Short mmCIF file of N, CA, C and O in Angstrom, two decimals:
data_model
loop_
_atom_site.label_atom_id
_atom_site.label_comp_id
_atom_site.label_asym_id
_atom_site.label_seq_id
_atom_site.Cartn_x
_atom_site.Cartn_y
_atom_site.Cartn_z
N UNK A 19 9.78 16.75 -14.34
CA UNK A 19 10.63 15.59 -14.56
C UNK A 19 11.03 15.01 -13.21
O UNK A 19 11.05 15.69 -12.21
N UNK A 20 11.35 13.76 -13.19
CA UNK A 20 11.71 13.08 -11.96
C UNK A 20 13.19 12.80 -11.89
O UNK A 20 14.00 13.32 -12.66
N UNK A 21 13.54 11.96 -10.96
CA UNK A 21 14.93 11.55 -10.76
C UNK A 21 15.16 10.19 -11.41
O UNK A 21 14.25 9.39 -11.55
N UNK A 22 16.40 9.95 -11.75
CA UNK A 22 16.79 8.66 -12.30
C UNK A 22 17.44 7.85 -11.20
O UNK A 22 18.29 8.36 -10.48
N UNK A 23 17.02 6.59 -11.08
CA UNK A 23 17.66 5.68 -10.14
C UNK A 23 18.08 4.43 -10.90
O UNK A 23 17.52 4.11 -11.95
N UNK A 24 19.06 3.75 -10.37
CA UNK A 24 19.49 2.50 -10.99
C UNK A 24 19.44 1.41 -9.93
O UNK A 24 19.59 1.67 -8.74
N UNK A 25 19.22 0.19 -10.39
CA UNK A 25 19.19 -0.95 -9.48
C UNK A 25 19.68 -2.18 -10.22
O UNK A 25 19.35 -2.38 -11.39
N UNK A 26 20.46 -2.97 -9.55
CA UNK A 26 20.93 -4.22 -10.12
C UNK A 26 19.88 -5.29 -9.78
O UNK A 26 19.45 -5.41 -8.64
N UNK A 27 19.44 -6.03 -10.78
CA UNK A 27 18.43 -7.07 -10.58
C UNK A 27 18.95 -8.40 -11.12
O UNK A 27 19.87 -8.43 -11.95
N UNK A 28 18.33 -9.46 -10.68
CA UNK A 28 18.73 -10.79 -11.16
C UNK A 28 18.30 -10.96 -12.61
O UNK A 28 17.45 -10.23 -13.12
N UNK A 29 18.89 -11.96 -13.25
CA UNK A 29 18.51 -12.25 -14.64
C UNK A 29 17.03 -12.63 -14.72
O UNK A 29 16.35 -12.28 -15.69
N UNK A 30 16.55 -13.32 -13.72
CA UNK A 30 15.13 -13.71 -13.69
C UNK A 30 14.22 -12.49 -13.66
O UNK A 30 13.23 -12.41 -14.39
N UNK A 31 14.54 -11.50 -12.83
CA UNK A 31 13.74 -10.28 -12.77
C UNK A 31 13.81 -9.54 -14.11
O UNK A 31 12.80 -9.05 -14.62
N UNK A 32 14.97 -9.49 -14.70
CA UNK A 32 15.12 -8.84 -16.01
C UNK A 32 14.25 -9.53 -17.05
O UNK A 32 13.53 -8.88 -17.82
N UNK A 33 14.24 -10.87 -17.05
CA UNK A 33 13.41 -11.61 -18.00
C UNK A 33 11.93 -11.33 -17.77
O UNK A 33 11.16 -11.13 -18.71
N UNK A 34 11.53 -11.29 -16.50
CA UNK A 34 10.13 -11.00 -16.17
C UNK A 34 9.74 -9.60 -16.65
O UNK A 34 8.66 -9.40 -17.19
N UNK A 35 10.64 -8.64 -16.46
CA UNK A 35 10.37 -7.28 -16.93
C UNK A 35 10.22 -7.24 -18.45
O UNK A 35 9.33 -6.56 -18.98
N UNK A 36 11.06 -7.97 -19.14
CA UNK A 36 10.98 -8.00 -20.60
C UNK A 36 9.66 -8.61 -21.06
O UNK A 36 9.05 -8.14 -22.01
N UNK A 37 9.21 -9.65 -20.37
CA UNK A 37 7.92 -10.26 -20.71
C UNK A 37 6.78 -9.27 -20.50
O UNK A 37 5.87 -9.18 -21.33
N UNK A 38 6.84 -8.53 -19.42
CA UNK A 38 5.79 -7.54 -19.15
C UNK A 38 5.82 -6.42 -20.19
O UNK A 38 4.77 -6.00 -20.67
N UNK A 39 7.01 -5.96 -20.54
CA UNK A 39 7.09 -4.88 -21.53
C UNK A 39 6.50 -5.32 -22.87
O UNK A 39 5.79 -4.56 -23.52
N UNK A 40 6.75 -6.57 -23.26
CA UNK A 40 6.17 -7.08 -24.51
C UNK A 40 4.66 -7.22 -24.39
O UNK A 40 3.91 -6.82 -25.28
N UNK A 41 4.21 -7.78 -23.29
CA UNK A 41 2.78 -8.00 -23.07
C UNK A 41 2.00 -6.68 -23.03
O UNK A 41 0.92 -6.57 -23.61
N UNK A 42 2.55 -5.69 -22.34
CA UNK A 42 1.88 -4.40 -22.17
C UNK A 42 2.17 -3.43 -23.32
O UNK A 42 1.58 -2.36 -23.38
N UNK A 43 3.12 -3.79 -24.17
CA UNK A 43 3.55 -2.93 -25.28
C UNK A 43 3.99 -1.55 -24.76
O UNK A 43 3.59 -0.50 -25.25
N UNK A 44 4.83 -1.61 -23.72
CA UNK A 44 5.37 -0.40 -23.09
C UNK A 44 6.89 -0.51 -23.03
O UNK A 44 7.45 -1.61 -23.12
N UNK A 45 7.54 0.62 -22.84
CA UNK A 45 8.98 0.58 -22.65
C UNK A 45 9.31 0.14 -21.23
O UNK A 45 8.48 0.21 -20.33
N UNK A 46 10.53 -0.32 -21.04
CA UNK A 46 10.95 -0.86 -19.74
C UNK A 46 10.84 0.17 -18.63
O UNK A 46 10.41 -0.15 -17.52
N UNK A 47 11.20 1.41 -18.90
CA UNK A 47 11.14 2.46 -17.86
C UNK A 47 9.72 2.64 -17.34
O UNK A 47 9.50 2.77 -16.14
N UNK A 48 8.76 2.64 -18.25
CA UNK A 48 7.36 2.80 -17.85
C UNK A 48 6.91 1.62 -17.00
O UNK A 48 6.25 1.80 -15.97
N UNK A 49 7.27 0.42 -17.42
CA UNK A 49 6.90 -0.78 -16.66
C UNK A 49 7.51 -0.74 -15.26
O UNK A 49 6.83 -0.97 -14.26
N UNK A 50 8.80 -0.44 -15.18
CA UNK A 50 9.47 -0.40 -13.88
C UNK A 50 8.84 0.68 -13.00
O UNK A 50 8.58 0.45 -11.82
N UNK A 51 8.57 1.83 -13.56
CA UNK A 51 7.96 2.92 -12.80
C UNK A 51 6.59 2.51 -12.25
O UNK A 51 6.29 2.71 -11.08
N UNK A 52 5.76 1.89 -13.08
CA UNK A 52 4.43 1.45 -12.64
C UNK A 52 4.50 0.38 -11.57
O UNK A 52 3.75 0.40 -10.60
N UNK A 53 5.41 -0.58 -11.76
CA UNK A 53 5.56 -1.64 -10.75
C UNK A 53 6.08 -1.08 -9.43
O UNK A 53 5.62 -1.48 -8.35
N UNK A 54 7.01 -0.14 -9.51
CA UNK A 54 7.55 0.47 -8.30
C UNK A 54 6.47 1.27 -7.57
O UNK A 54 6.35 1.19 -6.34
N UNK A 55 5.67 2.02 -8.30
CA UNK A 55 4.58 2.79 -7.69
C UNK A 55 3.59 1.86 -7.01
O UNK A 55 3.14 2.12 -5.89
N UNK A 56 3.26 0.75 -7.66
CA UNK A 56 2.34 -0.23 -7.06
C UNK A 56 2.94 -0.86 -5.80
O UNK A 56 2.25 -1.02 -4.79
N UNK A 57 4.22 -1.18 -5.87
CA UNK A 57 4.89 -1.79 -4.72
C UNK A 57 4.92 -0.82 -3.53
O UNK A 57 4.74 -1.24 -2.38
N UNK A 58 5.13 0.46 -3.79
CA UNK A 58 5.15 1.45 -2.71
C UNK A 58 3.77 1.56 -2.07
O UNK A 58 3.64 1.60 -0.84
N UNK A 59 2.71 1.59 -2.88
CA UNK A 59 1.35 1.63 -2.34
C UNK A 59 1.07 0.41 -1.48
O UNK A 59 0.51 0.52 -0.38
N UNK A 60 1.46 -0.76 -1.97
CA UNK A 60 1.26 -2.00 -1.21
C UNK A 60 2.04 -1.96 0.10
O UNK A 60 1.55 -2.38 1.15
N UNK A 61 3.27 -1.48 0.04
CA UNK A 61 4.10 -1.38 1.24
C UNK A 61 3.44 -0.47 2.28
O UNK A 61 3.37 -0.80 3.46
N UNK A 62 2.98 0.70 1.81
CA UNK A 62 2.36 1.65 2.74
C UNK A 62 1.10 1.06 3.37
O UNK A 62 0.88 1.24 4.58
N UNK A 63 0.31 0.34 2.60
CA UNK A 63 -0.88 -0.30 3.13
C UNK A 63 -0.50 -1.36 4.16
O UNK A 63 -1.05 -1.39 5.27
N UNK A 64 0.43 -2.24 3.81
CA UNK A 64 0.86 -3.29 4.73
C UNK A 64 1.43 -2.72 6.02
O UNK A 64 1.14 -3.20 7.12
N UNK A 65 2.22 -1.67 5.90
CA UNK A 65 2.83 -1.04 7.08
C UNK A 65 1.77 -0.39 7.96
O UNK A 65 1.80 -0.50 9.19
N UNK A 66 0.81 0.28 7.34
CA UNK A 66 -0.27 0.92 8.10
C UNK A 66 -1.11 -0.13 8.83
O UNK A 66 -1.45 0.05 10.01
N UNK A 67 -1.42 -1.23 8.16
CA UNK A 67 -2.21 -2.29 8.81
C UNK A 67 -1.41 -2.97 9.92
O UNK A 67 -1.97 -3.34 10.95
N UNK A 68 -0.10 -3.10 9.72
CA UNK A 68 0.74 -3.67 10.77
C UNK A 68 0.71 -2.79 12.02
O UNK A 68 0.55 -3.27 13.14
N UNK A 69 0.85 -1.48 11.81
CA UNK A 69 0.81 -0.55 12.94
C UNK A 69 -0.54 -0.58 13.63
O UNK A 69 -0.62 -0.54 14.86
N UNK A 70 -1.62 -0.65 12.83
CA UNK A 70 -2.96 -0.73 13.43
C UNK A 70 -3.09 -2.01 14.25
O UNK A 70 -3.56 -1.98 15.39
N UNK A 71 -2.66 -3.13 13.70
CA UNK A 71 -2.78 -4.41 14.39
C UNK A 71 -1.96 -4.42 15.68
O UNK A 71 -2.35 -5.04 16.66
N UNK A 72 -0.84 -3.71 15.69
CA UNK A 72 0.00 -3.62 16.88
C UNK A 72 -0.46 -2.51 17.83
O UNK A 72 0.24 -2.19 18.79
N UNK A 73 -1.61 -1.90 17.50
CA UNK A 73 -2.22 -0.85 18.31
C UNK A 73 -1.33 0.39 18.44
O UNK A 73 -1.37 1.11 19.43
N UNK A 74 -0.54 0.64 17.42
CA UNK A 74 0.30 1.83 17.41
C UNK A 74 -0.47 3.04 16.87
O UNK A 74 -0.12 4.17 17.20
N UNK A 75 -1.45 2.79 16.00
CA UNK A 75 -2.25 3.86 15.41
C UNK A 75 -3.70 3.41 15.28
O UNK A 75 -3.99 2.21 15.34
N UNK A 76 -4.60 4.38 15.11
CA UNK A 76 -6.01 4.07 14.90
C UNK A 76 -6.23 3.63 13.45
O UNK A 76 -5.36 3.82 12.59
N UNK A 77 -7.40 3.11 13.19
CA UNK A 77 -7.73 2.70 11.83
C UNK A 77 -7.78 3.91 10.89
O UNK A 77 -7.33 3.84 9.75
N UNK A 78 -8.30 5.02 11.38
CA UNK A 78 -8.33 6.24 10.58
C UNK A 78 -6.94 6.73 10.24
O UNK A 78 -6.67 7.16 9.12
N UNK A 79 -6.05 6.67 11.21
CA UNK A 79 -4.66 7.08 10.98
C UNK A 79 -3.99 6.11 10.00
O UNK A 79 -3.20 6.52 9.15
N UNK A 80 -4.33 4.83 10.11
CA UNK A 80 -3.78 3.84 9.18
C UNK A 80 -4.22 4.17 7.74
O UNK A 80 -3.41 4.11 6.82
N UNK A 81 -5.48 4.53 7.59
CA UNK A 81 -5.98 4.91 6.26
C UNK A 81 -5.22 6.12 5.74
O UNK A 81 -4.81 6.17 4.58
N UNK A 82 -5.02 7.10 6.61
CA UNK A 82 -4.29 8.31 6.23
C UNK A 82 -2.87 7.98 5.80
O UNK A 82 -2.39 8.46 4.77
N UNK A 83 -2.18 7.17 6.59
CA UNK A 83 -0.79 6.81 6.26
C UNK A 83 -0.70 6.00 4.97
O UNK A 83 0.27 6.12 4.23
N UNK A 84 -1.73 5.18 4.69
CA UNK A 84 -1.74 4.39 3.47
C UNK A 84 -2.20 5.21 2.27
O UNK A 84 -2.06 4.77 1.12
N UNK A 85 -2.76 6.39 2.54
CA UNK A 85 -3.22 7.25 1.45
C UNK A 85 -4.52 6.77 0.83
O UNK A 85 -4.73 6.99 -0.37
N UNK A 86 -5.36 6.11 1.63
CA UNK A 86 -6.64 5.61 1.13
C UNK A 86 -7.75 6.00 2.09
O UNK A 86 -7.49 6.46 3.20
N UNK A 87 -8.97 5.79 1.66
CA UNK A 87 -10.13 6.13 2.49
C UNK A 87 -10.30 5.12 3.63
O UNK A 87 -9.77 4.00 3.57
N UNK A 88 -11.05 5.54 4.63
CA UNK A 88 -11.35 4.65 5.75
C UNK A 88 -12.10 3.42 5.24
O UNK A 88 -11.82 2.29 5.65
N UNK A 89 -13.03 3.63 4.34
CA UNK A 89 -13.80 2.51 3.77
C UNK A 89 -12.87 1.51 3.08
O UNK A 89 -13.00 0.30 3.22
N UNK A 90 -11.90 2.03 2.32
CA UNK A 90 -10.97 1.16 1.59
C UNK A 90 -10.07 0.39 2.55
O UNK A 90 -9.82 -0.80 2.35
N UNK A 91 -9.62 1.04 3.62
CA UNK A 91 -8.74 0.30 4.54
C UNK A 91 -9.52 -0.76 5.31
O UNK A 91 -8.99 -1.82 5.61
N UNK A 92 -10.79 -0.49 5.59
CA UNK A 92 -11.63 -1.51 6.22
C UNK A 92 -11.72 -2.73 5.31
O UNK A 92 -11.59 -3.88 5.76
N UNK A 93 -11.93 -2.49 4.03
CA UNK A 93 -12.02 -3.58 3.06
C UNK A 93 -10.70 -4.34 2.97
O UNK A 93 -10.68 -5.58 2.98
N UNK A 94 -9.59 -3.62 2.91
CA UNK A 94 -8.28 -4.26 2.83
C UNK A 94 -7.96 -5.04 4.11
O UNK A 94 -7.39 -6.13 4.05
N UNK A 95 -8.34 -4.49 5.25
CA UNK A 95 -8.10 -5.18 6.53
C UNK A 95 -8.88 -6.49 6.58
O UNK A 95 -8.36 -7.51 7.03
N UNK A 96 -10.12 -6.46 6.10
CA UNK A 96 -10.91 -7.70 6.05
C UNK A 96 -10.25 -8.73 5.14
O UNK A 96 -10.18 -9.91 5.49
N UNK A 97 -9.76 -8.30 3.99
CA UNK A 97 -9.10 -9.21 3.05
C UNK A 97 -7.89 -9.87 3.68
O UNK A 97 -7.59 -11.03 3.41
N UNK A 98 -7.17 -9.11 4.51
CA UNK A 98 -5.94 -9.62 5.13
C UNK A 98 -6.21 -10.24 6.51
O UNK A 98 -5.29 -10.56 7.24
N UNK A 99 -7.50 -10.37 6.85
CA UNK A 99 -7.92 -10.99 8.11
C UNK A 99 -7.31 -10.30 9.33
O UNK A 99 -6.86 -10.93 10.27
N UNK A 100 -7.30 -8.96 9.29
CA UNK A 100 -6.81 -8.16 10.42
C UNK A 100 -7.92 -8.04 11.45
O UNK A 100 -9.05 -7.71 11.12
N UNK A 101 -7.59 -8.33 12.69
CA UNK A 101 -8.56 -8.26 13.78
C UNK A 101 -8.93 -6.81 14.07
O UNK A 101 -8.06 -5.95 14.16
N UNK A 102 -10.22 -6.56 14.22
CA UNK A 102 -10.70 -5.22 14.54
C UNK A 102 -10.94 -5.09 16.03
O UNK A 102 -11.69 -5.86 16.61
N UNK A 103 -10.30 -4.12 16.62
CA UNK A 103 -10.53 -3.79 18.02
C UNK A 103 -11.06 -2.36 18.01
O UNK A 103 -10.33 -1.41 18.33
N UNK A 104 -12.31 -2.22 17.60
CA UNK A 104 -12.86 -0.89 17.33
C UNK A 104 -13.76 -0.46 18.48
O UNK A 104 -14.81 -1.04 18.72
N UNK A 105 -13.34 0.59 19.18
CA UNK A 105 -14.09 1.11 20.32
C UNK A 105 -14.71 2.46 19.95
O UNK A 105 -14.42 3.02 18.90
N UNK A 106 -15.51 2.97 20.86
CA UNK A 106 -16.08 4.31 20.64
C UNK A 106 -14.97 5.36 20.54
O UNK A 106 -15.05 6.28 19.75
N UNK A 107 -13.94 5.19 21.33
CA UNK A 107 -12.81 6.13 21.29
C UNK A 107 -12.10 6.04 19.93
O UNK A 107 -11.69 7.06 19.37
N UNK A 108 -11.97 4.83 19.40
CA UNK A 108 -11.37 4.68 18.07
C UNK A 108 -12.20 5.41 17.02
O UNK A 108 -11.66 6.07 16.13
N UNK A 109 -13.52 5.29 17.13
CA UNK A 109 -14.41 5.98 16.20
C UNK A 109 -14.23 7.49 16.29
O UNK A 109 -14.12 8.18 15.27
N UNK A 110 -14.17 8.01 17.51
CA UNK A 110 -13.96 9.46 17.70
C UNK A 110 -12.64 9.90 17.05
O UNK A 110 -12.58 10.93 16.38
N UNK A 111 -11.59 9.13 17.27
CA UNK A 111 -10.28 9.44 16.70
C UNK A 111 -10.35 9.43 15.17
O UNK A 111 -9.83 10.34 14.51
N UNK A 112 -11.00 8.44 14.62
CA UNK A 112 -11.10 8.33 13.17
C UNK A 112 -11.91 9.46 12.56
O UNK A 112 -11.59 9.96 11.49
N UNK A 113 -12.95 9.88 13.25
CA UNK A 113 -13.76 11.00 12.76
C UNK A 113 -12.90 12.27 12.76
O UNK A 113 -12.95 13.05 11.82
N UNK A 114 -12.08 12.45 13.78
CA UNK A 114 -11.17 13.59 13.82
C UNK A 114 -10.19 13.57 12.66
O UNK A 114 -9.93 14.58 12.03
N UNK A 115 -9.63 12.40 12.36
CA UNK A 115 -8.67 12.26 11.27
C UNK A 115 -9.35 12.57 9.94
O UNK A 115 -8.80 13.29 9.11
N UNK A 116 -10.56 12.08 9.72
CA UNK A 116 -11.29 12.33 8.48
C UNK A 116 -11.61 13.81 8.31
O UNK A 116 -11.63 14.32 7.21
N UNK A 117 -11.87 14.51 9.42
CA UNK A 117 -12.23 15.92 9.36
C UNK A 117 -11.02 16.82 9.05
O UNK A 117 -11.20 17.94 8.57
N UNK A 118 -9.84 16.35 9.33
CA UNK A 118 -8.63 17.17 9.14
C UNK A 118 -8.25 17.32 7.70
O UNK A 118 -8.62 16.80 6.79
#
């Protein structure tokens, strides 16, 4: 079992949640849980790509922090038009991260 959290939301967000619960034929808790899980994954990906773009971490480390494969983060970086500064040293670092 997990923990219970509460959050105050605007009437608009509440209405949107109700529409989703009807559309998906799910209870509100399930919808909120799924949306929150998706938002956390998106946040982790965005944060990892931001760190990579700022040269704080390698692409392999960014994939690790986002919890996705190197191939997937390459695809996501292309979608978000992230500039690649990929050197031989970056490749070596990423291979080390994948091996761990």
